[in-house]
Coordinates of C-alpha atoms and ligand atoms in Angstrom, one line a residue:
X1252 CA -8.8 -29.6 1.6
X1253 CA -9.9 -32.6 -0.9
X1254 CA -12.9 -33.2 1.6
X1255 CA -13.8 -29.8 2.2
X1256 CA -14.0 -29.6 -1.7
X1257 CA -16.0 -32.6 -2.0
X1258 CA -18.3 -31.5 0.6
X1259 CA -18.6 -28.1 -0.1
X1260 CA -17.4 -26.8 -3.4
X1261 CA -19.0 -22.9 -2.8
X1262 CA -16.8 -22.8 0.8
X1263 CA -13.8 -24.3 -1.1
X1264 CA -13.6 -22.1 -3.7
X1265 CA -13.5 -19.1 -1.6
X1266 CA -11.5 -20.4 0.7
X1267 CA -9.1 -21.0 -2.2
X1268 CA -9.3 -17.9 -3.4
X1269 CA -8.8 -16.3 0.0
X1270 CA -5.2 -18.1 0.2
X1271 CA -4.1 -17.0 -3.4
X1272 CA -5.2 -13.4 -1.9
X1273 CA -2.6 -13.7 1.0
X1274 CA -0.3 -15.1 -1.9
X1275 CA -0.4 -11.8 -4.1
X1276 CA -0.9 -9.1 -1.5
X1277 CA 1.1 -7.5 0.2
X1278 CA 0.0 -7.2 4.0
X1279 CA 1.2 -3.7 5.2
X1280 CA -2.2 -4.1 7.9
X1281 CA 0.0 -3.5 11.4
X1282 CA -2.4 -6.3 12.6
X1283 CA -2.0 -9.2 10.7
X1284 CA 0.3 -11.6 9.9
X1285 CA 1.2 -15.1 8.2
X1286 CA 1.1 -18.0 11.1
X1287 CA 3.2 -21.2 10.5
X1288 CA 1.8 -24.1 9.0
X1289 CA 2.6 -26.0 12.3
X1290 CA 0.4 -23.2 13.9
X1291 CA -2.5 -23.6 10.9
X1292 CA -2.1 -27.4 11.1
X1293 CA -2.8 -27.4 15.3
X1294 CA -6.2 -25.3 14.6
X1295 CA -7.3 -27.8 11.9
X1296 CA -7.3 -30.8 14.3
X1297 CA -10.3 -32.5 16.1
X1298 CA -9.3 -30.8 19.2
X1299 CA -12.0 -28.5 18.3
X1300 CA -14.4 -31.1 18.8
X1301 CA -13.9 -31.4 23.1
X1302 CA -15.6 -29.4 25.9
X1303 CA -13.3 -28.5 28.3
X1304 CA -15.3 -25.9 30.5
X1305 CA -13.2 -24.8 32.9
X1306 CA -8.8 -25.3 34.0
X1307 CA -6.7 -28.0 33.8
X1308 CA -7.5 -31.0 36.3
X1309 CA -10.6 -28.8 37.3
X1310 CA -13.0 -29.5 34.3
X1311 CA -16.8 -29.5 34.0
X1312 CA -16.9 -32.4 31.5
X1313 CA -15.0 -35.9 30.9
X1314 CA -12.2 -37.1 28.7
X1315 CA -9.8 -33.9 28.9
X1316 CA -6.9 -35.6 29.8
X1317 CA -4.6 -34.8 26.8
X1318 CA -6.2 -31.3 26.1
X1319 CA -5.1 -30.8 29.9
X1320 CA -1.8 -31.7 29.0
X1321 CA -2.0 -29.2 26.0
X1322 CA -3.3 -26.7 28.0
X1323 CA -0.1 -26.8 30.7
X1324 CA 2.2 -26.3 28.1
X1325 CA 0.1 -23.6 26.4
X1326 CA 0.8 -22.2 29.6
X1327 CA 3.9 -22.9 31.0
X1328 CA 5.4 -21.3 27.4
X1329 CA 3.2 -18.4 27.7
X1330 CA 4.8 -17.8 31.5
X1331 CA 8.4 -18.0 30.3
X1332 CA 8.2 -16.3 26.7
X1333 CA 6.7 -13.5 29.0
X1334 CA 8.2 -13.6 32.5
X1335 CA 4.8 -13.7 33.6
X1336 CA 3.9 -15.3 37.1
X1337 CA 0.8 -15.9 35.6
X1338 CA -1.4 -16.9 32.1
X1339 CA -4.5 -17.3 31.2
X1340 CA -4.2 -18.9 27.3
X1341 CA -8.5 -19.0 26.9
X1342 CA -9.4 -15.5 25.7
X1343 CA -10.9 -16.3 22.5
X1344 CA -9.5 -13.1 21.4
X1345 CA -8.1 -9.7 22.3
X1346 CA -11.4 -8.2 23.0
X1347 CA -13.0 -11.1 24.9
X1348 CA -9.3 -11.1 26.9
X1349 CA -10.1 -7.2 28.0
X1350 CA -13.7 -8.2 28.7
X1351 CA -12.2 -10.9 31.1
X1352 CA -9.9 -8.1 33.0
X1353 CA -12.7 -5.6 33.2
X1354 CA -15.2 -7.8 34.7
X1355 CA -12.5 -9.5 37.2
X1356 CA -11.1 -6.2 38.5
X1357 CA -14.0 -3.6 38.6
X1358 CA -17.8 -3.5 38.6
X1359 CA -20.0 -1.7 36.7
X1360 CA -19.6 2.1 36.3
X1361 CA -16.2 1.7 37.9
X1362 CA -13.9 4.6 36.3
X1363 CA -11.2 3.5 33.9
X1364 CA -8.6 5.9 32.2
X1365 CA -7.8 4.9 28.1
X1366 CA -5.5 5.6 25.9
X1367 CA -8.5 7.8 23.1
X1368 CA -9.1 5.6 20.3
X1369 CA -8.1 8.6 17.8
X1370 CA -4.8 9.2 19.1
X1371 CA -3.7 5.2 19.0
X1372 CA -6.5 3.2 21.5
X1373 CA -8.5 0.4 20.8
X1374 CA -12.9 0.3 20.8
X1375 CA -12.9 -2.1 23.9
X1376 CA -10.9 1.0 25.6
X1377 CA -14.0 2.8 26.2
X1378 CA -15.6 3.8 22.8
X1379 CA -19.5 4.6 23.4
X1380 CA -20.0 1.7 20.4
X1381 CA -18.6 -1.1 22.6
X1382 CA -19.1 -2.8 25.3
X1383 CA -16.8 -1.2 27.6
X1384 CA -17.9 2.2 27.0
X1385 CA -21.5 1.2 27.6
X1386 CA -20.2 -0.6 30.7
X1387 CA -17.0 1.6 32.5
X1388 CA -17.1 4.8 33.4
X1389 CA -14.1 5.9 31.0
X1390 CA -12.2 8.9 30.7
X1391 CA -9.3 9.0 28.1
X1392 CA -5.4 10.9 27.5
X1393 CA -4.4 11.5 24.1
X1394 CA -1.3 12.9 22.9
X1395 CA 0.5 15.8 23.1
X1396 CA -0.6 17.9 20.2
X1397 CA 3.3 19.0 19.2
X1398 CA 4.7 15.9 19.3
X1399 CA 1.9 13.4 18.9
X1400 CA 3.8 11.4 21.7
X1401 CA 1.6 10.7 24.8
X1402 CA 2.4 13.4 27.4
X1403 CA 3.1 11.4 31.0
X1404 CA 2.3 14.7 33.0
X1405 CA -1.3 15.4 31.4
X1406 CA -2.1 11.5 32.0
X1407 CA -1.3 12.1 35.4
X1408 CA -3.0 15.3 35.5
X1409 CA -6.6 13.9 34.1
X1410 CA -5.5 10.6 36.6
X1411 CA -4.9 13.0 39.8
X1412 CA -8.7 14.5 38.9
X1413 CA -10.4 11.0 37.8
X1414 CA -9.3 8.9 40.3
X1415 CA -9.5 5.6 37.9
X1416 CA -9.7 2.4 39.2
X1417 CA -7.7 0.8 36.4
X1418 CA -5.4 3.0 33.7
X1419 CA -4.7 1.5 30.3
X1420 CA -1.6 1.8 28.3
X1421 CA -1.7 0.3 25.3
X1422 CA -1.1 0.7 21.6
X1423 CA -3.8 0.2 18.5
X1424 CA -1.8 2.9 16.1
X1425 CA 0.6 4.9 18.4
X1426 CA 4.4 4.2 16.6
X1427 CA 5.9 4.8 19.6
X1428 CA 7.7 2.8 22.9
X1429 CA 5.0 2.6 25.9
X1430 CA 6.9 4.0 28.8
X1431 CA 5.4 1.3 31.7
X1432 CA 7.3 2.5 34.4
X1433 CA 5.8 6.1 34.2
X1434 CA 2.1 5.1 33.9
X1435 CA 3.0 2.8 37.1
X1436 CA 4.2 5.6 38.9
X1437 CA 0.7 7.1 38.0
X1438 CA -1.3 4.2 38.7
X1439 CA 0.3 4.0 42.5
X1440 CA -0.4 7.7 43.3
X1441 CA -4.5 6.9 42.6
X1442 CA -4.5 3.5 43.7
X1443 CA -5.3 2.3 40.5
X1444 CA -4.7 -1.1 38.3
X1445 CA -2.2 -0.8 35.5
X1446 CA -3.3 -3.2 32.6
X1447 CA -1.3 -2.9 29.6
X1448 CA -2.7 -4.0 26.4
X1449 CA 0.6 -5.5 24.1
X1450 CA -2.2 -6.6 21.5
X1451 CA 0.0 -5.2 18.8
X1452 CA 3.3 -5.2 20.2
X1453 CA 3.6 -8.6 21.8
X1454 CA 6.3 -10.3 19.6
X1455 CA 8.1 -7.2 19.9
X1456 CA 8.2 -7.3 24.1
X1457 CA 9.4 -10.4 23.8
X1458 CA 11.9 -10.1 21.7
X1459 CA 13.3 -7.2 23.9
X1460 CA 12.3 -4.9 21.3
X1461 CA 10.0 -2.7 23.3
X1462 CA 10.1 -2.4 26.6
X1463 CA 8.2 -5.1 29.0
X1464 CA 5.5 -4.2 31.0
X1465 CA 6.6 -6.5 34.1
X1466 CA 7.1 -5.3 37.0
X1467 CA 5.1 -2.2 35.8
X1468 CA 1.7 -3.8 35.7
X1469 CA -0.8 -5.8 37.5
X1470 CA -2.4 -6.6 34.4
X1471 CA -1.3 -7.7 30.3
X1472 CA -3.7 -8.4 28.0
X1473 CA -2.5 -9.7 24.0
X1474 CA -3.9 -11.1 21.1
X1475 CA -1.2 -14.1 19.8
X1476 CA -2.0 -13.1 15.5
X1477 CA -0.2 -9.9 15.2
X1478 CA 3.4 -9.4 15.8
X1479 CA 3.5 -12.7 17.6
X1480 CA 2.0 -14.2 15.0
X1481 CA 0.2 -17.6 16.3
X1482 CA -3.3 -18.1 15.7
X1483 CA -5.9 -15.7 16.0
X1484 CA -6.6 -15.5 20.2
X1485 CA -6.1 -13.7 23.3
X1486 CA -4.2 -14.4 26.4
X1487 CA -4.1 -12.4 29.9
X1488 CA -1.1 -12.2 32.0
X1489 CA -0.9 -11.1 35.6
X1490 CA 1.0 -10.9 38.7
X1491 CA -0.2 -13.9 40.9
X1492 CA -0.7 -11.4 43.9
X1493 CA -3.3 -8.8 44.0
X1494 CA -1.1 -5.1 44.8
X1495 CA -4.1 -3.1 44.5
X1496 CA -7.3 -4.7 46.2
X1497 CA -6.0 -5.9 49.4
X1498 CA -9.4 -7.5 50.2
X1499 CA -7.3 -10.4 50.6
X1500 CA -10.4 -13.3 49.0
X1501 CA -8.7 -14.4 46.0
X1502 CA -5.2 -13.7 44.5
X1503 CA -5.5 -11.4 41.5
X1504 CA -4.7 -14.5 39.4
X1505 CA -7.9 -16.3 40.5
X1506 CA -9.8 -13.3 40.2
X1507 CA -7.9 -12.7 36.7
X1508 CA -9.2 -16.8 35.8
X1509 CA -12.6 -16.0 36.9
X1510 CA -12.8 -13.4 34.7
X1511 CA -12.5 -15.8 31.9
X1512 CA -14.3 -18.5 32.9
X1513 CA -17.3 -19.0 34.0
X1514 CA -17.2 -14.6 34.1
X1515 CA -17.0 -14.0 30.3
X1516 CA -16.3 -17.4 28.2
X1517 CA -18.0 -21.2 28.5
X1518 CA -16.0 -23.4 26.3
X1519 CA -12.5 -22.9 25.6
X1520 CA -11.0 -23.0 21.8
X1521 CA -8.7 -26.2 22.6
X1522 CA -7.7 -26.3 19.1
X1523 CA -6.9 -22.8 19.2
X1524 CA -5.0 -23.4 22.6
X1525 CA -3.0 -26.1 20.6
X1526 CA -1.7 -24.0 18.1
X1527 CA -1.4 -21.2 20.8
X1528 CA 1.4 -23.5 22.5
X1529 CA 3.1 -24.3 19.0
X1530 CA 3.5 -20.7 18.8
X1531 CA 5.1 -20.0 21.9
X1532 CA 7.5 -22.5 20.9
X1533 CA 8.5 -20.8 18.1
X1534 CA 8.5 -17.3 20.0
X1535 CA 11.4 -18.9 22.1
X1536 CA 13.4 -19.5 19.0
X1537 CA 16.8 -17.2 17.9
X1538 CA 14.7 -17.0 14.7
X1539 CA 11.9 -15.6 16.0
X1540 CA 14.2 -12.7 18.1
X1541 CA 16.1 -12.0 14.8
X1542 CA 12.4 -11.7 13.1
X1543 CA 11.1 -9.4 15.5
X1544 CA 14.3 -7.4 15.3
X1545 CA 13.8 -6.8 11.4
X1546 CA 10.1 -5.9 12.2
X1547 CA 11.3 -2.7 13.6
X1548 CA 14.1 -2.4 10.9
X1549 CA 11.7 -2.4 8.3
X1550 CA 8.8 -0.1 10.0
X1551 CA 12.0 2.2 10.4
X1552 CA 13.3 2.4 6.9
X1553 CA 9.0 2.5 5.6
X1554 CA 8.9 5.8 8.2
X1555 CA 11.9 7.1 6.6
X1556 CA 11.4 6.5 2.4
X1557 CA 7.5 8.5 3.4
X1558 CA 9.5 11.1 5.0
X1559 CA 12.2 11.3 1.9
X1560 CA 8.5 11.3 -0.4
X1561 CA 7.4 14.4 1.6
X1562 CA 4.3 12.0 3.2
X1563 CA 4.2 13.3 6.7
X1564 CA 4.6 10.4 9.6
X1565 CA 2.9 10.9 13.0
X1566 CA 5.0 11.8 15.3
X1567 CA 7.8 12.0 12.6
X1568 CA 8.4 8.1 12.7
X1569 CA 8.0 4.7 14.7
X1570 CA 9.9 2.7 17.6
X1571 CA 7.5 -0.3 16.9
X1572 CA 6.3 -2.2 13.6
X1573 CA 3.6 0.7 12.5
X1574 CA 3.0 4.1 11.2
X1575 CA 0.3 6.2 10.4
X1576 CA 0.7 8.6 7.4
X1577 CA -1.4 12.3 7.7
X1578 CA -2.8 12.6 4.1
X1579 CA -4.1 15.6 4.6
X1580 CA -1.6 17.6 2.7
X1581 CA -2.8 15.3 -0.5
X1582 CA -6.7 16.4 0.0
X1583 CA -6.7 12.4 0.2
X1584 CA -9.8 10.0 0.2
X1585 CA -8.2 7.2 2.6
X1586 CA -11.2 5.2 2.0
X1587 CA -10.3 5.1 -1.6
X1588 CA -6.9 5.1 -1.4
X1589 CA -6.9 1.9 0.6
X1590 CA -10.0 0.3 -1.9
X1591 CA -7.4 1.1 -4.6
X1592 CA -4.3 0.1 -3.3
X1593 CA -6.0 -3.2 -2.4
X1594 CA -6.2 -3.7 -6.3
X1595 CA -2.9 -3.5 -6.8
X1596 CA -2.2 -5.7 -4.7
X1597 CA -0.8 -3.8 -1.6
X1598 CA -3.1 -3.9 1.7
X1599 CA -3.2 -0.9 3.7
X1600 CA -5.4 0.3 6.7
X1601 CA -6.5 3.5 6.6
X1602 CA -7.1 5.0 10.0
X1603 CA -7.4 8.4 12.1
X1604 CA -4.4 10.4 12.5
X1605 CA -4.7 12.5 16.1
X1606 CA -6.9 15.7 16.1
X1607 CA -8.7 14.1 13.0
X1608 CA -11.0 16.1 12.0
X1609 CA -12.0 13.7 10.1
X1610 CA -15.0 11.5 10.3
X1611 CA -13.6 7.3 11.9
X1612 CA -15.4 5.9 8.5
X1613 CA -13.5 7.9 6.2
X1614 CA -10.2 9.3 8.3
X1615 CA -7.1 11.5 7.1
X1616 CA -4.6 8.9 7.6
X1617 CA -3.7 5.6 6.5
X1618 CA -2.1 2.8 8.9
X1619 CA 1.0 0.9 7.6
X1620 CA 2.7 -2.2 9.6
X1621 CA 5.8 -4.5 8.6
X1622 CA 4.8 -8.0 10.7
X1623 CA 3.5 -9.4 7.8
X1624 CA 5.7 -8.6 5.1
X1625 CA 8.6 -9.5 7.4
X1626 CA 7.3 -12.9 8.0
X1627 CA 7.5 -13.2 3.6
X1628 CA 11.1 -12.4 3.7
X1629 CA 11.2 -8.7 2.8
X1630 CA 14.2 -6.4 4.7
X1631 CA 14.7 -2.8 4.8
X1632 CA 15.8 -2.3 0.6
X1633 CA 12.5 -4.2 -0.2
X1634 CA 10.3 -2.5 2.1
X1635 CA 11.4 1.0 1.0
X1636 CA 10.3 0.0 -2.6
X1637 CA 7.4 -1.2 -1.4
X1638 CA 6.5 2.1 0.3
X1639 CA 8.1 4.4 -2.5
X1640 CA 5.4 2.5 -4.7
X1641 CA 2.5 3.3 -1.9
X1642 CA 4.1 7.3 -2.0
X1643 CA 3.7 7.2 -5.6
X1644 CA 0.5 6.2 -5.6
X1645 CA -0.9 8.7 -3.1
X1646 CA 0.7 11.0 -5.1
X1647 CA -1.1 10.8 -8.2
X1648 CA -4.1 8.4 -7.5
X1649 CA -6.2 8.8 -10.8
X1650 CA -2.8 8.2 -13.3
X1651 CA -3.7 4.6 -14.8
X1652 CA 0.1 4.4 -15.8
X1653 CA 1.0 4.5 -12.7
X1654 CA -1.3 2.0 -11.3
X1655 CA -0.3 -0.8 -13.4
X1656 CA 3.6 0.1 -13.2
X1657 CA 3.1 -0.3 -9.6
X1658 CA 0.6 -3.5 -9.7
X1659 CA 3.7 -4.9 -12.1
X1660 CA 6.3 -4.9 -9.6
X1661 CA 4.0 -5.5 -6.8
X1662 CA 3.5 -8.8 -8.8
X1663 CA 7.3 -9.6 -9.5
X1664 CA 8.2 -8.5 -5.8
X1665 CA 5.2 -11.0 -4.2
X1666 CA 6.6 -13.9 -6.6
X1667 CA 10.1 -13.3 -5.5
X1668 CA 8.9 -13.5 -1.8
X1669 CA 6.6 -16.4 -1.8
X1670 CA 4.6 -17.3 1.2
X1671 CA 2.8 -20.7 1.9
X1672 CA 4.9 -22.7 -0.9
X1673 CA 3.7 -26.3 0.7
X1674 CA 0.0 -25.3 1.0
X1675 CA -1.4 -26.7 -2.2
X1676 CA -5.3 -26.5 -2.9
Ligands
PLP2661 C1 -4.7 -2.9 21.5 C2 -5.7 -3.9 21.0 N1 -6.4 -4.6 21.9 C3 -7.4 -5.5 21.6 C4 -7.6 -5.7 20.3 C5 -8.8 -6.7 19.9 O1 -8.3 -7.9 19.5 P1 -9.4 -8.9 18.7 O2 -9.6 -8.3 17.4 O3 -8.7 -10.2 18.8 O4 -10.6 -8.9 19.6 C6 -6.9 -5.1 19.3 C7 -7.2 -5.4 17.8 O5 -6.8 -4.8 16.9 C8 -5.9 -4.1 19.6 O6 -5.2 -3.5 18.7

């Protein structure tokens, strides 16, 4: 950082000021998390100086023979952290990783059934704004509007009618387990890829803490920041054999590798790939189980201290690290409640909440997550304070006592779990 300073005082001061941020706030955004240092020290290397256009051994340009070796063990950890028969570690993220999938397995116009983005799906699952909805032909399931749980008989119903090339099961704010054997069943009777997207819940299927998507899917698509909480990046999995498209040209992992590059990426991030492969270390680690473990813990005993507060939870709780909370009972501004709660020093998402009637912009929920306040240290009698200071605060939004009470202990309860103690600016 002393070089950075020198160089560029305006960048170093707000990069400064970004890191005492993640110091003081509380992260209850499902999404993020904290990465290790050895994951924050592989990203800051020269690494991110190479071209390396193309695989390891088959490169476009010279001098890649240690970010080959990186690149192999990126890999062969991804394989055995997952149980995958295959990985691609270049998706530069989680989006550019479903870009990859999309343009390997389909063509354009080709049907695809999502998960809708106001029950729990993400944008590049077929949202008119992005890419894929401009590009697929995509029809979507919900949930069920009792239960807020996805409903396994309509998604086969609208899949029976669609006729989908490829179905999507994934999670961007659904709390609850993904049940891969079911939409398999689905996908077989239509002839139809399954690609789940474990953006979110990653760390969690590898830690056996949700259920794995292998031998379900063809396809798996993750980002490595959030629960599994490397460096900000995607990664593709697949089944080396192609079940579906028995065309017989190219194995579903070439096709899967072509998707990625040259289809939808020229240079890979090496650096990012470096710090990609620390983190799969660490994923293999008891520490890392036991972490994931108290993820769900904590999202458990959050669910429960909003339910005790009389702040309704989707679904009536979580099996993963999120929740969603329906304000609507408060008459809430979740725009303002999470611009306010961000003051006091508590980071929250807000977020649709199924059958919104709501406008995306300004929604009737609020998303909360435990990866990241895990990773500081916090277990289940922390986190319910934590959240029984959120519950007060949605409470009674405009009483200034109450704001600094709770900015007060969110200050004493961030000092007592630290985070980044040896990075020093
Ligand atoms: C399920 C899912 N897929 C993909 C993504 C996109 O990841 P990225 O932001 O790295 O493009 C997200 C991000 O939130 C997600 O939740």
């Amino acid at each position: 950082m002393k070089n950075l300073k020198k160089t560029d005082s305006k960048i170093y001061g707000l990069v400064k000021k970004e890191i005492e941020r993640q110091k003081n706030v509380f992260t209850l955004i499902p999404s993020e998390n904290y990465a290790s240092s050895a994951v924050l020290a592989a990203m800051g290397t020269p690494l991110s100086n190479k071209y390396s256009e193309g695989y390891p051994d088959k490169r476009y340009y010279g001098g890649n023979e240690f970010v080959d070796q990186i690149e192999k063990i990126a890999i062969d950890r991804a394989k055995k952290i997952f149980g995958a028969e295959h990985a691609n570690v270049q998706p530069h993220s989680g989006s550019q990783a479903n870009a990859a999938v999309f343009l390997a397995l389909l063509k354009p116009g080709d049907k695809i059934l999502g998960f809708d983005l106001i029950s729990g799906g993400h944008l590049t699952h077929g949202s008119p704004v992005n890419f894929s909805g401009k590009t697929y032909n995509f029809r979507h399931y919900g949930v069920d509007a009792k239960t807020e749980m996805i409903d396994y008989d309509e998604v086969e119903k609208i899949a029976l009618e669609f006729e989908p090339k490829l179905i999507i099961a994934s999670t961007t704010s659904y709390s609850r387990k993904l049940d891969f054997e079911k939409f398999s069943n689905i996908a077989k009777k239509v002839n139809a890829y399954l690609m789940a997207d474990v953006a979110h819940i990653a760390g969690l299927v590898i830690a056996g803490e949700h259920p794995h998507p292998f031998p379900w899917c063809d396809v798996v698509t993750s980002t490595t920041h959030k629960t599994l909480r490397g460096p900000r990046g995607g990664l593709i999995f697949c089944k080396e054999k192609d079940e579906v498209n028995l065309d017989g040209k190219l194995t579903l992992a070439q096709k899967i590798d072509k998707g990625v590059f040259p289809g939808t990426q020229g240079g890979p991030l090496d650096h990012v790939i470096a710090a990609k492969a620390v983190c799969f270390l660490e994923a293999q680690s008891k520490n890392f189980k036991n972490y994931q473990k108290q993820i769900v813990k904590n999202a458990k005993a959050m669910a429960e201290e909003f339910e005790e507060q009389g702040i309704r939870v989707v679904s009536g709780g979580t099996d993963n690290h999120m929740i969603v909370l329906d304000l609507t009972l408060f008459g809430a501004d979740s725009k303002k409640i999470q611009e306010e709660l961000d003051k006091l020093g508590i980071s929250v998402n807000r977020n649709a909440i199924p059958n919104d009637p709501k406008p995306p912009f300004n929604p009737s929920g609020i998303r909360l997550g435990t990866p990241a306040i895990t990773t500081r240290g916090l277990k289940e009698k922390e986190t319910k304070i934590l959240a029984g200071l959120v519950a007060k605060f949605i409470k009674a939004p405009a009483n200034p006592k109450i704001k600094l009470e709770i900015k007060s202990q969110v200050q004493k309860l961030a000092k007592k779990f630290p985070i980044y103690k040896e990075i020093k600016i």
